[in-house]
């Protein structure tokens, strides 16, 4: 399974320039420590694993942001595809590139 999620502080978190990178870094530390395959880009962090382990990481990452903000926004999207247990973070991109003739 792949889970793409975005977690960020909202509601007066006290970031003068509007940037939330410091709080998001705490969430990404949780992801990195999890040992799950992952990828972070400017909008989402994608993790790969089974339902329970991914949801646990998302919960702990959200709690890390909650520790520094009075309100938190969480967006989660999942690709649930039985029989595809690993390598899909890159596998999906490889198949797309092949379809594009790259």
Tab-separated table of C-alpha atoms in Angstrom:
chain	number	residue	atom	x	y	z
A	1	UNK	CA	0.000	0.000	0.000
A	2	UNK	CA	1.049	3.539	-0.668
A	3	UNK	CA	-0.085	6.401	1.526
A	4	UNK	CA	0.549	9.994	0.521
A	5	UNK	CA	-0.042	12.418	3.329
A	6	UNK	CA	0.423	16.045	4.179
A	7	UNK	CA	0.385	17.259	7.753
A	8	UNK	CA	0.852	20.898	8.681
A	9	UNK	CA	0.103	23.281	11.522
A	10	UNK	CA	-2.750	25.737	11.101
A	11	UNK	CA	-4.643	28.161	13.289
A	12	UNK	CA	-2.099	30.595	14.651
A	13	UNK	CA	0.930	28.361	14.900
A	14	UNK	CA	3.109	31.475	15.137
A	15	UNK	CA	5.063	31.187	11.896
A	16	UNK	CA	5.668	34.808	10.915
A	17	UNK	CA	6.671	34.160	7.302
A	18	UNK	CA	3.937	31.564	6.719
A	19	UNK	CA	6.451	28.739	6.421
A	20	UNK	CA	5.690	25.522	8.272
A	21	UNK	CA	8.900	23.664	7.437
A	22	UNK	CA	10.131	23.400	11.030
A	23	UNK	CA	6.979	21.648	12.189
A	24	UNK	CA	6.838	19.478	9.073
A	25	UNK	CA	10.459	18.451	9.680
A	26	UNK	CA	9.356	16.888	12.958
A	27	UNK	CA	6.801	14.783	11.092
A	28	UNK	CA	9.366	13.729	8.487
A	29	UNK	CA	11.747	12.658	11.270
A	30	UNK	CA	9.056	10.199	12.399
A	31	UNK	CA	8.744	8.873	8.844
A	32	UNK	CA	12.493	8.475	8.431
A	33	UNK	CA	12.820	6.662	11.752
A	34	UNK	CA	10.019	4.252	10.806
A	35	UNK	CA	12.153	2.283	8.380
A	36	UNK	CA	9.369	2.351	5.774
A	37	UNK	CA	10.193	3.167	2.174
A	38	UNK	CA	9.298	6.818	1.730
A	39	UNK	CA	9.631	9.878	-0.425
A	40	UNK	CA	9.013	13.507	0.469
A	41	UNK	CA	8.357	16.267	-2.047
A	42	UNK	CA	7.120	19.837	-1.764
A	43	UNK	CA	3.503	18.787	-1.184
A	44	UNK	CA	3.322	15.273	0.297
A	45	UNK	CA	5.234	12.492	1.953
A	46	UNK	CA	4.568	9.053	0.501
A	47	UNK	CA	5.163	5.937	2.571
A	48	UNK	CA	4.890	2.292	1.595
A	49	UNK	CA	3.914	-0.569	3.863
A	50	UNK	CA	0.928	-2.376	5.244
A	51	UNK	CA	-2.203	-0.669	6.533
A	52	UNK	CA	-1.377	-0.810	10.250
A	53	UNK	CA	2.252	0.278	10.058
A	54	UNK	CA	1.505	3.160	7.684
A	55	UNK	CA	-1.422	4.449	9.718
A	56	UNK	CA	0.712	4.276	12.863
A	57	UNK	CA	3.423	6.400	11.215
A	58	UNK	CA	0.851	8.913	9.953
A	59	UNK	CA	-0.657	9.168	13.438
A	60	UNK	CA	2.725	9.677	15.116
A	61	UNK	CA	3.776	12.238	12.490
A	62	UNK	CA	0.538	14.130	13.067
A	63	UNK	CA	1.075	14.065	16.831
A	64	UNK	CA	4.572	15.513	16.325
A	65	UNK	CA	3.064	18.519	14.542
A	66	UNK	CA	0.303	18.785	17.155
A	67	UNK	CA	3.023	19.263	19.756
A	68	UNK	CA	3.878	22.660	18.235
A	69	UNK	CA	0.523	23.877	16.933
A	70	UNK	CA	-2.948	24.410	18.363
A	71	UNK	CA	-4.541	23.050	15.187
A	72	UNK	CA	-3.337	20.642	12.503
A	73	UNK	CA	-4.418	19.877	8.950
A	74	UNK	CA	-4.008	16.292	7.709
A	75	UNK	CA	-4.670	15.059	4.166
A	76	UNK	CA	-4.272	11.341	3.344
A	77	UNK	CA	-4.572	9.509	0.046
A	78	UNK	CA	-4.053	5.746	-0.219
A	79	UNK	CA	-3.351	3.408	-3.133
A	80	UNK	CA	-4.556	0.023	-1.923
A	81	UNK	CA	-3.424	-2.616	-4.405
A	82	UNK	CA	-3.298	-6.214	-3.197
A	83	UNK	CA	-0.341	-8.186	-4.497
A	84	UNK	CA	1.911	-5.155	-4.812
A	85	UNK	CA	3.699	-5.183	-1.489
A	86	UNK	CA	6.881	-3.251	-2.184
A	87	UNK	CA	8.659	-1.141	-4.744
A	88	UNK	CA	5.558	0.730	-5.845
A	89	UNK	CA	6.820	4.213	-4.973
A	90	UNK	CA	9.208	3.899	-7.911
A	91	UNK	CA	7.318	1.184	-9.800
A	92	UNK	CA	4.349	3.417	-10.546
A	93	UNK	CA	6.662	6.119	-11.894
A	94	UNK	CA	8.582	3.587	-14.008
A	95	UNK	CA	5.358	2.298	-15.588
A	96	UNK	CA	4.209	5.848	-16.319
A	97	UNK	CA	7.537	6.739	-17.917
A	98	UNK	CA	7.365	3.600	-20.059
A	99	UNK	CA	3.878	4.580	-21.223
A	100	UNK	CA	5.264	8.026	-22.094
A	101	UNK	CA	8.043	6.426	-24.140
A	102	UNK	CA	10.802	7.576	-21.830
